[in-house]
Amino acid sequence: MAGYGQPAAPAPAPGAAPILVLNSLDADVSVIDPVSWREVRRLPTGKEPHHLYLTPDEKSVIVANAGADSLTFIDPRTAEIQRTIRGILDPYHLRFSPDMKWLVTAGNRLHHVDLYRWDGKDITLAKRIPTGKTPSHIWIDSKSTTAYITMQDSDELVAVDLASQQLKWRVKTGALPADVYGTADDRLVMVGLTGSDSVEVFDVSDGPARPVRKIKTGLGAHAFRAAADKRFVYVSNRVANTISKLDLQSLQVVDTYLAPGGPDCMEILAGGKLLLTTSRWAKKLTVIDLETKQVVRQVKVGKSPHGVWTLDHAPR
């Protein structure tokens, strides 16, 4: 692996939006300048920030602080804290529905999923749904009708009907399901099996999910990030220290990238050339050139870095 200190791909133009990395065990966010590739400051959030999501108006990125029962709103262009909402119980993972009417959060330690109504500024709890052991990650279909949530410690995938705010079904998965990703046609849902070495594929087009395939990627298959072309999706394999590129048409691995330090969440910069991944065990953000397949640099961040995001990203 060559050149951690020297970029092997064009850097973003000056004035590019900052890169945000959530340091789960430091209760803060690293703000990284994408031109100098340096951490320029830290933003205090709350205990255990794990994931983040952009508001529909693109004026705020919401950091979910699971251990602090709060949401921190950050300006995605200036990386300044805007406000904090407290009393949000155990927001581990979060996602807005495509129609922008719902914010769904997964209560990882409290075993529930919360459905919040969003009015463009504030959120109001509509329903708290008991689920199963350790709800982990959320995916919502393109029609904003169904939320799919993995149950990390009961090895299940559940579906929640957003209109009725009820559980529709639950099915068994492989070991330790984590991130979940749905295809554009809403027919297939993919689940990363962090307790295994595979991505499990389910057909959800008619009734309860039906397993159709397992795709071997690498030990600790964990998180997804779609490529800009919508033909491929990347999978981080946290134990294998690799990232797999999956073809969504053939459902096969077509490429593999080395990613040291326990790759977790991923982001792709605008232009589609550079992939960012948090190296969970190494306290670093790793930058991979997708054309050369080389690690071109690593940026030191905080303890147990998890979510990573920037406004200047490639389409998902």
Coordinates of C-alpha atoms in Angstrom, one line a residue:
M1 CA 0.0 0.0 0.0
A2 CA 1.7 3.2 -1.2
G3 CA 1.6 6.8 -0.3
Y4 CA -0.5 7.3 2.9
G5 CA 1.0 10.8 3.0
Q6 CA 0.6 11.7 -0.6
P7 CA -2.7 11.8 -2.6
A8 CA -2.8 9.5 -5.6
A9 CA -6.0 11.1 -6.9
P10 CA -7.2 14.6 -7.5
A11 CA -8.2 16.4 -4.3
P12 CA -11.5 18.2 -4.0
A13 CA -11.5 21.9 -4.9
P14 CA -10.9 24.5 -2.1
G15 CA -14.2 25.2 -0.4
A16 CA -15.4 21.6 -0.5
A17 CA -17.7 20.6 2.3
P18 CA -16.0 19.1 5.4
I19 CA -15.9 15.4 6.1
L20 CA -17.6 14.3 9.3
V21 CA -16.4 11.2 11.2
L22 CA -18.3 10.1 14.3
N23 CA -16.0 8.9 17.1
S24 CA -18.3 6.6 19.1
L25 CA -16.1 6.2 22.2
D26 CA -15.1 9.8 22.4
A27 CA -18.6 11.3 22.1
D28 CA -17.6 13.7 19.4
V29 CA -17.2 14.3 15.7
S30 CA -14.0 14.8 13.8
V31 CA -14.2 17.5 11.2
I32 CA -11.8 16.8 8.3
D33 CA -10.7 19.3 5.7
P34 CA -10.8 17.4 2.4
V35 CA -8.1 19.6 0.8
S36 CA -5.4 19.3 3.5
W37 CA -6.7 15.9 4.7
R38 CA -6.3 17.1 8.3
E39 CA -8.6 16.9 11.3
V40 CA -9.3 20.6 11.9
R41 CA -11.4 20.3 15.1
R42 CA -13.8 18.2 17.1
L43 CA -17.4 18.8 17.8
P44 CA -18.8 17.5 21.1
T45 CA -22.1 15.6 20.6
G46 CA -23.4 13.1 23.2
K47 CA -22.4 9.7 24.3
E48 CA -22.1 7.0 21.6
P49 CA -22.7 8.8 18.3
H50 CA -22.9 6.0 15.8
H51 CA -24.8 7.1 12.7
L52 CA -25.9 10.3 10.9
Y53 CA -28.4 11.4 8.3
L54 CA -29.1 14.5 6.2
T55 CA -32.4 16.4 6.8
P56 CA -34.7 16.6 3.7
D57 CA -33.9 20.3 3.3
E58 CA -30.2 19.6 3.3
K59 CA -29.6 22.3 5.9
S60 CA -28.6 20.0 8.7
V61 CA -27.0 16.6 9.2
I62 CA -28.4 14.8 12.3
V63 CA -26.0 12.8 14.5
A64 CA -27.8 10.2 16.6
N65 CA -26.3 9.9 20.1
A66 CA -27.4 6.5 21.3
G67 CA -26.0 6.7 24.8
A68 CA -27.1 10.3 25.4
D69 CA -30.7 9.9 24.1
S70 CA -30.2 12.9 21.9
L71 CA -29.9 14.2 18.3
T72 CA -27.2 16.8 17.4
F73 CA -27.9 18.9 14.3
I74 CA -24.8 20.1 12.4
D75 CA -24.5 22.5 9.5
P76 CA -23.1 20.3 6.7
R77 CA -21.3 23.2 5.0
T78 CA -19.7 24.9 8.0
A79 CA -19.6 22.0 10.5
E80 CA -21.1 24.1 13.2
I81 CA -23.5 22.7 15.8
Q82 CA -27.0 24.1 15.3
R83 CA -29.0 22.6 18.0
T84 CA -29.6 19.4 20.1
I85 CA -32.9 17.6 20.6
R86 CA -33.0 15.6 23.9
G87 CA -35.3 12.9 25.0
I88 CA -34.9 10.7 21.9
L89 CA -34.5 7.3 23.5
D90 CA -31.6 5.3 22.2
P91 CA -31.2 6.5 18.6
Y92 CA -28.6 4.1 17.3
H93 CA -29.5 4.1 13.6
L94 CA -31.8 6.6 11.8
R95 CA -33.2 7.1 8.3
F96 CA -35.7 9.4 6.7
S97 CA -38.4 7.9 4.4
P98 CA -38.0 9.0 0.7
D99 CA -41.2 11.0 0.9
M100 CA -39.6 12.9 3.8
K101 CA -42.6 12.4 6.1
W102 CA -41.0 9.9 8.6
L103 CA -37.8 9.7 10.6
V104 CA -37.3 6.1 11.8
T105 CA -34.8 5.3 14.6
A106 CA -33.6 2.0 15.9
G107 CA -33.2 1.6 19.7
N108 CA -30.3 -0.8 19.8
R109 CA -30.0 -1.3 23.5
L110 CA -33.7 -0.8 24.3
H111 CA -35.2 -3.2 21.7
H112 CA -37.6 -0.9 19.9
V113 CA -38.1 1.1 16.7
D114 CA -39.5 4.6 16.9
L115 CA -41.5 6.3 14.1
Y116 CA -41.3 10.1 14.2
R117 CA -43.3 12.5 12.1
W118 CA -41.2 15.3 10.5
D119 CA -42.8 18.7 9.7
G120 CA -39.7 20.2 8.2
K121 CA -38.2 21.4 11.4
D122 CA -39.2 19.3 14.4
I123 CA -40.0 15.6 15.0
T124 CA -43.0 14.2 16.9
L125 CA -43.1 10.6 18.2
A126 CA -45.9 8.8 16.4
K127 CA -45.3 5.2 17.6
R128 CA -42.8 3.1 19.6
I129 CA -42.8 -0.5 18.3
P130 CA -41.2 -3.3 20.4
T131 CA -39.2 -5.4 18.0
G132 CA -36.8 -8.1 19.1
K133 CA -33.3 -8.2 20.5
T134 CA -31.1 -5.3 19.4
P135 CA -32.5 -3.6 16.4
S136 CA -29.6 -2.4 14.3
H137 CA -29.9 -0.9 10.8
I138 CA -32.8 0.5 8.8
W139 CA -33.8 0.5 5.1
I140 CA -37.0 2.1 3.8
D141 CA -38.4 1.2 0.4
S142 CA -38.7 3.8 -2.4
K143 CA -42.5 4.2 -2.0
S144 CA -42.1 5.0 1.7
T145 CA -44.4 2.2 2.7
T146 CA -42.1 -0.3 4.5
A147 CA -39.2 0.0 6.8
Y148 CA -36.9 -3.1 7.1
I149 CA -34.9 -3.4 10.3
T150 CA -32.3 -6.0 11.2
M151 CA -32.3 -7.6 14.7
Q152 CA -28.7 -8.0 15.6
D153 CA -29.0 -10.4 18.6
S154 CA -32.0 -12.4 17.6
D155 CA -30.8 -12.9 14.0
E156 CA -34.0 -11.6 12.3
L157 CA -35.2 -9.2 9.7
V158 CA -38.4 -7.4 10.4
A159 CA -40.7 -5.2 8.3
V160 CA -42.7 -2.3 9.7
D161 CA -45.7 -0.9 7.7
L162 CA -45.3 2.9 8.0
A163 CA -49.0 3.7 7.3
S164 CA -50.4 1.4 10.0
Q165 CA -47.3 1.6 12.2
Q166 CA -47.4 -2.1 12.8
L167 CA -45.0 -5.0 12.4
K168 CA -45.8 -6.8 9.1
W169 CA -43.6 -9.9 9.5
R170 CA -40.3 -11.2 10.8
V171 CA -38.0 -13.8 9.3
K172 CA -34.8 -15.5 10.4
T173 CA -31.4 -14.4 9.1
G174 CA -27.8 -15.6 9.4
A175 CA -25.6 -14.6 12.3
L176 CA -25.5 -11.1 13.6
P177 CA -27.3 -9.1 10.9
A178 CA -26.1 -5.5 10.6
D179 CA -26.7 -3.1 7.7
V180 CA -29.5 -3.6 5.2
Y181 CA -29.8 -2.4 1.6
G182 CA -32.7 -2.5 -0.9
T183 CA -32.5 -2.6 -4.6
A184 CA -34.0 0.3 -6.6
D185 CA -37.0 -1.8 -7.8
D186 CA -37.8 -2.7 -4.1
R187 CA -37.7 -6.4 -5.0
L188 CA -34.6 -7.5 -3.1
V189 CA -33.2 -6.6 0.3
M190 CA -29.6 -7.4 1.2
V191 CA -28.4 -8.0 4.8
G192 CA -24.7 -7.9 5.9
L193 CA -24.0 -10.8 8.3
T194 CA -21.3 -9.5 10.6
G195 CA -21.2 -12.9 12.4
S196 CA -20.5 -14.6 9.2
D197 CA -18.7 -14.0 5.9
S198 CA -21.7 -13.3 3.6
V199 CA -24.4 -11.0 2.5
E200 CA -27.8 -12.6 2.6
V201 CA -30.3 -11.7 -0.1
F202 CA -34.1 -11.7 0.4
D203 CA -37.0 -11.4 -2.0
V204 CA -39.5 -9.0 -0.4
S205 CA -41.7 -8.4 -3.5
D206 CA -44.6 -10.6 -2.2
G207 CA -45.3 -11.3 1.4
P208 CA -42.7 -12.1 4.1
A209 CA -39.1 -12.0 3.0
R210 CA -37.9 -15.1 1.2
P211 CA -34.1 -16.0 1.3
V212 CA -32.8 -16.4 -2.3
R213 CA -29.0 -16.3 -2.0
K214 CA -26.0 -15.8 0.1
I215 CA -23.0 -14.0 -1.4
K216 CA -19.7 -14.7 0.2
T217 CA -17.8 -11.4 0.7
G218 CA -15.5 -11.7 3.7
L219 CA -15.6 -12.2 7.5
G220 CA -17.6 -9.6 9.3
A221 CA -19.7 -8.4 6.4
H222 CA -21.2 -5.3 7.8
A223 CA -22.1 -2.0 5.9
F224 CA -23.3 -1.0 2.4
R225 CA -22.6 2.0 0.2
A226 CA -24.1 2.2 -3.3
A227 CA -21.9 3.2 -6.2
A228 CA -22.8 6.3 -8.1
D229 CA -23.9 4.3 -11.1
K230 CA -26.5 2.3 -9.1
R231 CA -25.2 -0.9 -10.8
F232 CA -22.9 -1.8 -7.9
V233 CA -22.8 -1.6 -4.1
Y234 CA -19.8 -1.8 -1.8
V235 CA -19.8 -4.0 1.3
S236 CA -17.3 -3.5 4.2
N237 CA -16.0 -6.7 5.7
R238 CA -14.9 -5.6 9.2
V239 CA -13.0 -8.7 10.2
A240 CA -11.5 -9.6 6.8
N241 CA -10.2 -6.0 6.4
T242 CA -11.6 -5.8 2.9
I243 CA -14.3 -4.1 0.9
S244 CA -16.3 -6.1 -1.7
K245 CA -17.9 -4.6 -4.8
L246 CA -21.1 -6.4 -5.6
D247 CA -22.9 -6.4 -9.0
L248 CA -26.6 -5.9 -8.3
Q249 CA -27.6 -7.6 -11.5
S250 CA -25.5 -10.8 -11.2
L251 CA -25.4 -10.7 -7.3
Q252 CA -21.8 -11.6 -7.4
V253 CA -18.6 -10.1 -6.0
V254 CA -16.7 -8.4 -8.9
D255 CA -13.9 -6.8 -7.0
T256 CA -12.1 -6.6 -3.7
Y257 CA -10.2 -3.8 -2.0
L258 CA -7.9 -4.0 1.0
A259 CA -9.1 -1.8 3.9
P260 CA -7.0 -2.1 7.0
G261 CA -8.1 -1.5 10.6
G262 CA -11.7 -2.9 10.5
P263 CA -13.6 -1.1 7.8
D264 CA -17.0 0.0 8.9
C265 CA -19.2 2.8 7.4
M266 CA -18.3 4.2 3.9
E267 CA -18.7 7.3 1.9
I268 CA -17.8 8.1 -1.8
L269 CA -16.6 11.5 -2.7
A270 CA -18.2 13.5 -5.6
G271 CA -16.7 12.2 -8.8
G272 CA -16.8 8.6 -7.7
K273 CA -13.0 8.1 -7.5
L274 CA -12.3 8.1 -3.7
L275 CA -14.0 5.8 -1.2
L276 CA -13.8 6.8 2.5
T277 CA -14.2 4.2 5.2
T278 CA -13.8 4.4 9.0
S279 CA -11.2 2.0 10.3
R280 CA -13.0 1.1 13.5
W281 CA -10.1 -0.5 15.3
A282 CA -7.3 1.8 14.1
K283 CA -8.8 5.3 15.0
K284 CA -8.4 6.4 11.4
L285 CA -10.3 7.4 8.3
T286 CA -9.0 5.4 5.4
V287 CA -9.1 6.8 1.8
I288 CA -9.1 4.3 -1.1
D289 CA -8.6 5.1 -4.8
L290 CA -11.2 3.0 -6.5
E291 CA -9.3 3.1 -9.8
T292 CA -5.9 2.0 -8.6
K293 CA -7.4 0.0 -5.6
Q294 CA -4.7 1.6 -3.3
V295 CA -5.0 3.1 0.1
V296 CA -3.8 6.6 -0.7
R297 CA -4.0 8.0 2.9
Q298 CA -5.2 7.6 6.4
V299 CA -6.3 10.4 8.7
K300 CA -6.1 10.0 12.4
V301 CA -9.4 10.5 14.2
G302 CA -10.9 9.5 17.5
K303 CA -11.8 6.3 19.3
S304 CA -14.0 3.7 17.5
P305 CA -14.8 5.8 14.4
H306 CA -18.2 4.7 13.0
G307 CA -20.3 6.9 10.7
V308 CA -18.7 9.0 8.0
W309 CA -20.4 11.5 5.7
T310 CA -19.9 14.7 3.6
L311 CA -22.2 16.8 1.6
D312 CA -19.9 16.6 -1.4
H313 CA -20.6 12.9 -2.0
A314 CA -21.3 10.8 -5.1
P315 CA -25.0 9.9 -5.7
R316 CA -26.3 6.9 -3.8

